[in-house]
Amino acid sequence: MFAKLIVDIANSNVDRLFTYSIPEELDVREGHRVLVPFGRSNKPTEGFVVEICAEYDTGFEVKDVIRTMEPYPALLPDQVELAKWIARAYHCTLCDALRLMLPAQLRGSRVKEKTVRTVCIAEGADTERIRASLLKKDGSARSPKQLEVFDLLTKVGTPMSVSDLNSYIPMASAAVAALIKKGCVTEQGFVTFRSPFTNNVERDTAPELTADQRKAVDSINEGKAGEVFLLHGVTGSGKTEVYLNAIQRALDAGGGAIVLVPEISLTPQTTDRFRRRFGDTVAVMHSHLSVGERYDEWRRLRLGKARVVVGARSAVFAPIEDLKLIIIDEEHEPSYRSESVPTYSTDEVAIRRVRLTGAKLVLGSATPQLISYLRAKQGAYKLLTLPERINGIPMPEVEIVDMRSEFMSGNTSIFSRELAKKLTKCVAEGEQAILFLNRRGYSYHGECRACGFVFTCPHCDVAMTYHKFDGSLRCHYCGYSTKVPAVCPSCGSKYIKYSGVGTQQVEEQLKKLIPGVRCLRMDTDTTGGKTSHRDILDSFARGEADVLIGTQMVAKGLDIPDVTLVGVVFADASLFHSDYRSGERTFQLLTQVAGRAGRAVSDDGPKKGRVVVQTNAPEHRAVRLAAEHDYRTFFDLEINDRLRTLFPPFAVFARALFECADEKRAAALAEEFARKAEETVAGALKKHGAENELLFVSYGAAPIRKRDNLFRYAVILKLARTKHTSDAVSALWALSDNCNTDGFRGVEINPNDML
Ligand code: ADP
Ligand code: ZN
Ligand code: ZN
């Protein structure tokens, strides 16, 4: 038998199948990782077996597979197929695609199984004679420690782990070693799984579903193999309970399920909800696991000891045999798109995977991506709706405050009169509030009031952020920092203003507004550590603070019943970002944040949630319609605009980037690439008589013109999305593969941001 394999070297020169013969004594199947002699020097190299065949007929000599890396195939057949599709769809090597499916440290055996050392009294040992030998003539112990260990092991009678032993008898290791040497104690070991879970959870049972939930669960259960569902449910409508029920069904049928949540909401609160329902069959996969935990969670899934995985984006590749269901919660989150090669979209990968396996896919959100809702309307996805909150809890009442008129009437505080009044009342009544803002740090940037000079990073050409705690100005792109100057470097004036609002400033003003208020702050500056994010949320959930102040992080998935007030301090930051999706993002964000308010039911009925949105753009439809909880109208207006102006989902953007120390060179390279790209893509479309589908080609300095001392120039192509698009994109990729210039950063299709 022969194995066709991809060597584990991410280089496009070796991105093809190599054939090796399989020695009789080796069990090699599709999906196995194997070691093979590779290249002229026959260097032992790891490879992925993607095909087994009985015959091999070219004249070349074939070498033997040396050995398998794991006793079982590390890759499932559907993962191999999925990788092939990814390599085609996202234009990467098959090796890169296959690597997505495995814990990185598996390669090169950089992570090992953990064995627990155990010891027990040697079988058939004459315990009385041994004990006597451990005593001196006068009856005292020759070595008290050895005697103590021996007595304990005799009493216990069964193997004990060395670490347990050590906890009873401090520093027993040397005594254990001595006893082993004497032959009275023997050593064993067993393989364990390192667990990321630090707490035990109590199991719960499913509540009675509401009629809407029942309908959704039934539709999913009755769905066809490969079917995609869009679960559009307002915040607090019980989407998670729908997922849990559908997963139960998958488990009952002997299969498994993948649950994806945005990394930011992968808190223990979220995973615990799944563990409470399904116990030890739940594994987790996310970036905060240690290397050993990641490997062992992967192994638990691969070996079938766990059948449900809750994880971030990359868990879509989890090794689950007999996969029945994939769930993508908060499917609109930008983090579902990978930023590194291959730049895949998780929903596209999931669609492919359910088609390959016959599983079903559920996309859930209160604010679906426009493209998802469009597909649902067109019938490609089945739409399921949960229009109401659980337990008859009303949607929160949202009030929009125009901050311009607040300012005109003399209020220069960051809190409008309305928000100040509501905050004071909320805290006085012992309820909790969340204050949300879209920025971090004390203030945004430093600006001279006299001449308008803005402090920008000398390496990146972007405004630097002022950090009050150490009086520094920092660049978030390259990490450059500098002390705040006393006078303006341009005009010498000492009136430098640090404009913008940050979480620290909100905290200070809040303490002035409500003396004695207890607040917690959560932003990327306070949540650096592994547990601090959890600590802050736990502490807030326990009621140890009245107000939680935070950035994006507080918007996601929080379910704290006593929160009755949410204040959006400044709702404009994301609106005027130069991105066509900023309206959509703002709508999503406001809906999410508002959804944190008023989720509780007390004895006298549901507590009403209130939201105050402060903005300079009260008439903007993203603000207005989010306040009215009107997704459908927002969708209709937004999608019509996208169609009229030909923006995604009706168009596709491609961007090529050049970064050079010499600005002229960067510009010249971009210009040349733009010319070739236009020619190539137009040529490809012309074959279909569709040249007009290339909507435009432009080139010039990127919005961040300089970063890390490199000048950045971009070429942007816009294509109408039609059945010819993939041909046009392939032509562009061929061009990019042949572009070997220094400073070329590749072509990206529909990048998450164009900065
Ligand atoms: P969503 O994910 O849509 O925001 P959740 O699934 O978190 O909503 O549900 C909101 C709250 O309602 C949770 O506390 C959940 O336990 C509760 N819940 C969900 N479904 C039911 C039900 N059928 N009966 C009672 N409580 C429910
Ligand atoms: Zn100045
Ligand atoms: Zn910089």
PDB file of N, CA and C in Angstrom, residues 200-252:
ATOM      1  N   ASN A 200     -16.033  22.990  39.945  1.00  0.00           N
ATOM      2  CA  ASN A 200     -17.039  21.979  39.638  1.00  0.00           C
ATOM      3  C   ASN A 200     -18.372  22.671  39.443  1.00  0.00           C
ATOM      4  N   VAL A 201     -19.200  22.124  38.581  1.00  0.00           N
ATOM      5  CA  VAL A 201     -20.519  22.739  38.415  1.00  0.00           C
ATOM      6  C   VAL A 201     -21.588  21.705  38.726  1.00  0.00           C
ATOM      7  N   GLU A 202     -22.716  22.211  39.196  1.00  0.00           N
ATOM      8  CA  GLU A 202     -23.835  21.314  39.449  1.00  0.00           C
ATOM      9  C   GLU A 202     -24.638  21.161  38.181  1.00  0.00           C
ATOM     10  N   ARG A 203     -25.123  19.944  37.925  1.00  0.00           N
ATOM     11  CA  ARG A 203     -25.895  19.721  36.701  1.00  0.00           C
ATOM     12  C   ARG A 203     -27.272  20.363  36.833  1.00  0.00           C
ATOM     13  N   ASP A 204     -27.802  20.862  35.714  1.00  0.00           N
ATOM     14  CA  ASP A 204     -29.170  21.375  35.725  1.00  0.00           C
ATOM     15  C   ASP A 204     -29.989  20.623  34.678  1.00  0.00           C
ATOM     16  N   THR A 205     -31.243  20.939  34.611  1.00  0.00           N
ATOM     17  CA  THR A 205     -32.071  20.297  33.590  1.00  0.00           C
ATOM     18  C   THR A 205     -32.731  21.376  32.759  1.00  0.00           C
ATOM     19  N   ALA A 206     -33.186  20.992  31.584  1.00  0.00           N
ATOM     20  CA  ALA A 206     -33.761  21.973  30.668  1.00  0.00           C
ATOM     21  C   ALA A 206     -35.080  22.511  31.228  1.00  0.00           C
ATOM     22  N   PRO A 207     -35.292  23.827  31.146  1.00  0.00           N
ATOM     23  CA  PRO A 207     -36.593  24.365  31.522  1.00  0.00           C
ATOM     24  C   PRO A 207     -37.617  24.041  30.431  1.00  0.00           C
ATOM     25  N   GLU A 208     -38.877  24.233  30.762  1.00  0.00           N
ATOM     26  CA  GLU A 208     -39.930  24.104  29.752  1.00  0.00           C
ATOM     27  C   GLU A 208     -39.697  25.194  28.702  1.00  0.00           C
ATOM     28  N   LEU A 209     -39.659  24.790  27.438  1.00  0.00           N
ATOM     29  CA  LEU A 209     -39.403  25.791  26.401  1.00  0.00           C
ATOM     30  C   LEU A 209     -40.645  26.637  26.138  1.00  0.00           C
ATOM     31  N   THR A 210     -40.416  27.877  25.725  1.00  0.00           N
ATOM     32  CA  THR A 210     -41.552  28.694  25.292  1.00  0.00           C
ATOM     33  C   THR A 210     -41.990  28.197  23.910  1.00  0.00           C
ATOM     34  N   ALA A 211     -43.164  28.646  23.484  1.00  0.00           N
ATOM     35  CA  ALA A 211     -43.688  28.184  22.191  1.00  0.00           C
ATOM     36  C   ALA A 211     -42.730  28.545  21.054  1.00  0.00           C
ATOM     37  N   ASP A 212     -42.159  29.763  21.113  1.00  0.00           N
ATOM     38  CA  ASP A 212     -41.234  30.177  20.054  1.00  0.00           C
ATOM     39  C   ASP A 212     -39.961  29.333  20.067  1.00  0.00           C
ATOM     40  N   GLN A 213     -39.465  29.080  21.267  1.00  0.00           N
ATOM     41  CA  GLN A 213     -38.261  28.244  21.373  1.00  0.00           C
ATOM     42  C   GLN A 213     -38.539  26.846  20.835  1.00  0.00           C
ATOM     43  N   ARG A 214     -39.703  26.296  21.227  1.00  0.00           N
ATOM     44  CA  ARG A 214     -40.085  24.952  20.789  1.00  0.00           C
ATOM     45  C   ARG A 214     -40.092  24.869  19.262  1.00  0.00           C
ATOM     46  N   LYS A 215     -40.699  25.910  18.664  1.00  0.00           N
ATOM     47  CA  LYS A 215     -40.791  25.933  17.205  1.00  0.00           C
ATOM     48  C   LYS A 215     -39.405  25.923  16.572  1.00  0.00           C
ATOM     49  N   ALA A 216     -38.508  26.722  17.139  1.00  0.00           N
ATOM     50  CA  ALA A 216     -37.144  26.803  16.600  1.00  0.00           C
ATOM     51  C   ALA A 216     -36.426  25.464  16.746  1.00  0.00           C
ATOM     52  N   VAL A 217     -36.525  24.875  17.947  1.00  0.00           N
ATOM     53  CA  VAL A 217     -35.845  23.593  18.189  1.00  0.00           C
ATOM     54  C   VAL A 217     -36.401  22.522  17.254  1.00  0.00           C
ATOM     55  N   ASP A 218     -37.733  22.494  17.101  1.00  0.00           N
ATOM     56  CA  ASP A 218     -38.327  21.486  16.213  1.00  0.00           C
ATOM     57  C   ASP A 218     -37.842  21.664  14.775  1.00  0.00           C
ATOM     58  N   SER A 219     -37.796  22.906  14.318  1.00  0.00           N
ATOM     59  CA  SER A 219     -37.328  23.147  12.945  1.00  0.00           C
ATOM     60  C   SER A 219     -35.909  22.625  12.760  1.00  0.00           C
ATOM     61  N   ILE A 220     -35.055  22.890  13.752  1.00  0.00           N
ATOM     62  CA  ILE A 220     -33.663  22.438  13.638  1.00  0.00           C
ATOM     63  C   ILE A 220     -33.619  20.906  13.625  1.00  0.00           C
ATOM     64  N   ASN A 221     -34.363  20.293  14.540  1.00  0.00           N
ATOM     65  CA  ASN A 221     -34.349  18.832  14.600  1.00  0.00           C
ATOM     66  C   ASN A 221     -34.870  18.191  13.320  1.00  0.00           C
ATOM     67  N   GLU A 222     -35.856  18.832  12.714  1.00  0.00           N
ATOM     68  CA  GLU A 222     -36.427  18.255  11.500  1.00  0.00           C
ATOM     69  C   GLU A 222     -35.650  18.648  10.238  1.00  0.00           C
ATOM     70  N   GLY A 223     -34.644  19.497  10.414  1.00  0.00           N
ATOM     71  CA  GLY A 223     -33.916  20.010   9.259  1.00  0.00           C
ATOM     72  C   GLY A 223     -33.178  18.928   8.478  1.00  0.00           C
ATOM     73  N   LYS A 224     -32.842  19.284   7.265  1.00  0.00           N
ATOM     74  CA  LYS A 224     -32.119  18.351   6.396  1.00  0.00           C
ATOM     75  C   LYS A 224     -30.616  18.393   6.697  1.00  0.00           C
ATOM     76  N   ALA A 225     -29.927  17.344   6.273  1.00  0.00           N
ATOM     77  CA  ALA A 225     -28.467  17.329   6.394  1.00  0.00           C
ATOM     78  C   ALA A 225     -27.894  18.521   5.643  1.00  0.00           C
ATOM     79  N   GLY A 226     -26.978  19.238   6.266  1.00  0.00           N
ATOM     80  CA  GLY A 226     -26.330  20.360   5.601  1.00  0.00           C
ATOM     81  C   GLY A 226     -27.129  21.649   5.632  1.00  0.00           C
ATOM     82  N   GLU A 227     -28.306  21.636   6.273  1.00  0.00           N
ATOM     83  CA  GLU A 227     -29.153  22.842   6.269  1.00  0.00           C
ATOM     84  C   GLU A 227     -28.588  23.928   7.202  1.00  0.00           C
ATOM     85  N   VAL A 228     -28.821  25.189   6.815  1.00  0.00           N
ATOM     86  CA  VAL A 228     -28.357  26.318   7.613  1.00  0.00           C
ATOM     87  C   VAL A 228     -29.565  27.081   8.156  1.00  0.00           C
ATOM     88  N   PHE A 229     -29.534  27.383   9.463  1.00  0.00           N
ATOM     89  CA  PHE A 229     -30.611  28.120  10.100  1.00  0.00           C
ATOM     90  C   PHE A 229     -30.090  29.445  10.611  1.00  0.00           C
ATOM     91  N   LEU A 230     -30.901  30.482  10.467  1.00  0.00           N
ATOM     92  CA  LEU A 230     -30.555  31.755  11.089  1.00  0.00           C
ATOM     93  C   LEU A 230     -31.543  31.980  12.227  1.00  0.00           C
ATOM     94  N   LEU A 231     -31.026  31.969  13.451  1.00  0.00           N
ATOM     95  CA  LEU A 231     -31.876  32.193  14.622  1.00  0.00           C
ATOM     96  C   LEU A 231     -31.778  33.661  14.997  1.00  0.00           C
ATOM     97  N   HIS A 232     -32.800  34.414  14.615  1.00  0.00           N
ATOM     98  CA  HIS A 232     -32.818  35.842  14.922  1.00  0.00           C
ATOM     99  C   HIS A 232     -33.658  36.033  16.177  1.00  0.00           C
ATOM    100  N   GLY A 233     -32.987  36.283  17.297  1.00  0.00           N
ATOM    101  CA  GLY A 233     -33.717  36.434  18.552  1.00  0.00           C
ATOM    102  C   GLY A 233     -33.228  37.651  19.291  1.00  0.00           C
ATOM    103  N   VAL A 234     -34.144  38.460  19.794  1.00  0.00           N
ATOM    104  CA  VAL A 234     -33.750  39.671  20.513  1.00  0.00           C
ATOM    105  C   VAL A 234     -32.919  39.268  21.739  1.00  0.00           C
ATOM    106  N   THR A 235     -32.174  40.221  22.305  1.00  0.00           N
ATOM    107  CA  THR A 235     -31.343  39.912  23.473  1.00  0.00           C
ATOM    108  C   THR A 235     -32.231  39.423  24.615  1.00  0.00           C
ATOM    109  N   GLY A 236     -31.825  38.298  25.212  1.00  0.00           N
ATOM    110  CA  GLY A 236     -32.596  37.759  26.326  1.00  0.00           C
ATOM    111  C   GLY A 236     -33.798  36.947  25.899  1.00  0.00           C
ATOM    112  N   SER A 237     -33.823  36.526  24.627  1.00  0.00           N
ATOM    113  CA  SER A 237     -34.991  35.780  24.139  1.00  0.00           C
ATOM    114  C   SER A 237     -34.813  34.274  24.324  1.00  0.00           C
ATOM    115  N   GLY A 238     -33.679  33.851  24.874  1.00  0.00           N
ATOM    116  CA  GLY A 238     -33.490  32.424  25.135  1.00  0.00           C
ATOM    117  C   GLY A 238     -32.886  31.660  23.978  1.00  0.00           C
ATOM    118  N   LYS A 239     -31.989  32.297  23.241  1.00  0.00           N
ATOM    119  CA  LYS A 239     -31.318  31.605  22.131  1.00  0.00           C
ATOM    120  C   LYS A 239     -30.448  30.461  22.663  1.00  0.00           C
ATOM    121  N   THR A 240     -29.744  30.735  23.754  1.00  0.00           N
ATOM    122  CA  THR A 240     -28.843  29.709  24.283  1.00  0.00           C
ATOM    123  C   THR A 240     -29.616  28.444  24.658  1.00  0.00           C
ATOM    124  N   GLU A 241     -30.825  28.634  25.198  1.00  0.00           N
ATOM    125  CA  GLU A 241     -31.639  27.466  25.556  1.00  0.00           C
ATOM    126  C   GLU A 241     -32.005  26.665  24.296  1.00  0.00           C
ATOM    127  N   VAL A 242     -32.197  27.361  23.190  1.00  0.00           N
ATOM    128  CA  VAL A 242     -32.460  26.660  21.919  1.00  0.00           C
ATOM    129  C   VAL A 242     -31.227  25.837  21.528  1.00  0.00           C
ATOM    130  N   TYR A 243     -30.053  26.448  21.660  1.00  0.00           N
ATOM    131  CA  TYR A 243     -28.820  25.709  21.334  1.00  0.00           C
ATOM    132  C   TYR A 243     -28.711  24.458  22.204  1.00  0.00           C
ATOM    133  N   LEU A 244     -28.931  24.659  23.511  1.00  0.00           N
ATOM    134  CA  LEU A 244     -28.767  23.538  24.450  1.00  0.00           C
ATOM    135  C   LEU A 244     -29.687  22.378  24.076  1.00  0.00           C
ATOM    136  N   ASN A 245     -30.924  22.709  23.698  1.00  0.00           N
ATOM    137  CA  ASN A 245     -31.863  21.653  23.313  1.00  0.00           C
ATOM    138  C   ASN A 245     -31.448  20.941  22.040  1.00  0.00           C
ATOM    139  N   ALA A 246     -30.968  21.716  21.089  1.00  0.00           N
ATOM    140  CA  ALA A 246     -30.548  21.106  19.830  1.00  0.00           C
ATOM    141  C   ALA A 246     -29.318  20.220  20.047  1.00  0.00           C
ATOM    142  N   ILE A 247     -28.440  20.649  20.939  1.00  0.00           N
ATOM    143  CA  ILE A 247     -27.236  19.850  21.238  1.00  0.00           C
ATOM    144  C   ILE A 247     -27.639  18.546  21.931  1.00  0.00           C
ATOM    145  N   GLN A 248     -28.594  18.659  22.859  1.00  0.00           N
ATOM    146  CA  GLN A 248     -29.071  17.456  23.551  1.00  0.00           C
ATOM    147  C   GLN A 248     -29.530  16.424  22.530  1.00  0.00           C
ATOM    148  N   ARG A 249     -30.249  16.908  21.541  1.00  0.00           N
ATOM    149  CA  ARG A 249     -30.745  16.022  20.505  1.00  0.00           C
ATOM    150  C   ARG A 249     -29.587  15.362  19.746  1.00  0.00           C
ATOM    151  N   ALA A 250     -28.539  16.146  19.450  1.00  0.00           N
ATOM    152  CA  ALA A 250     -27.369  15.607  18.752  1.00  0.00           C
ATOM    153  C   ALA A 250     -26.695  14.522  19.590  1.00  0.00           C
ATOM    154  N   LEU A 251     -26.584  14.782  20.904  1.00  0.00           N
ATOM    155  CA  LEU A 251     -25.953  13.808  21.793  1.00  0.00           C
ATOM    156  C   LEU A 251     -26.800  12.537  21.895  1.00  0.00           C
ATOM    157  N   ASP A 252     -28.110  12.738  21.997  1.00  0.00           N
ATOM    158  CA  ASP A 252     -29.013  11.571  22.084  1.00  0.00           C
ATOM    159  C   ASP A 252     -28.858  10.675  20.858  1.00  0.00           C
TER     160      ASP A 252
END
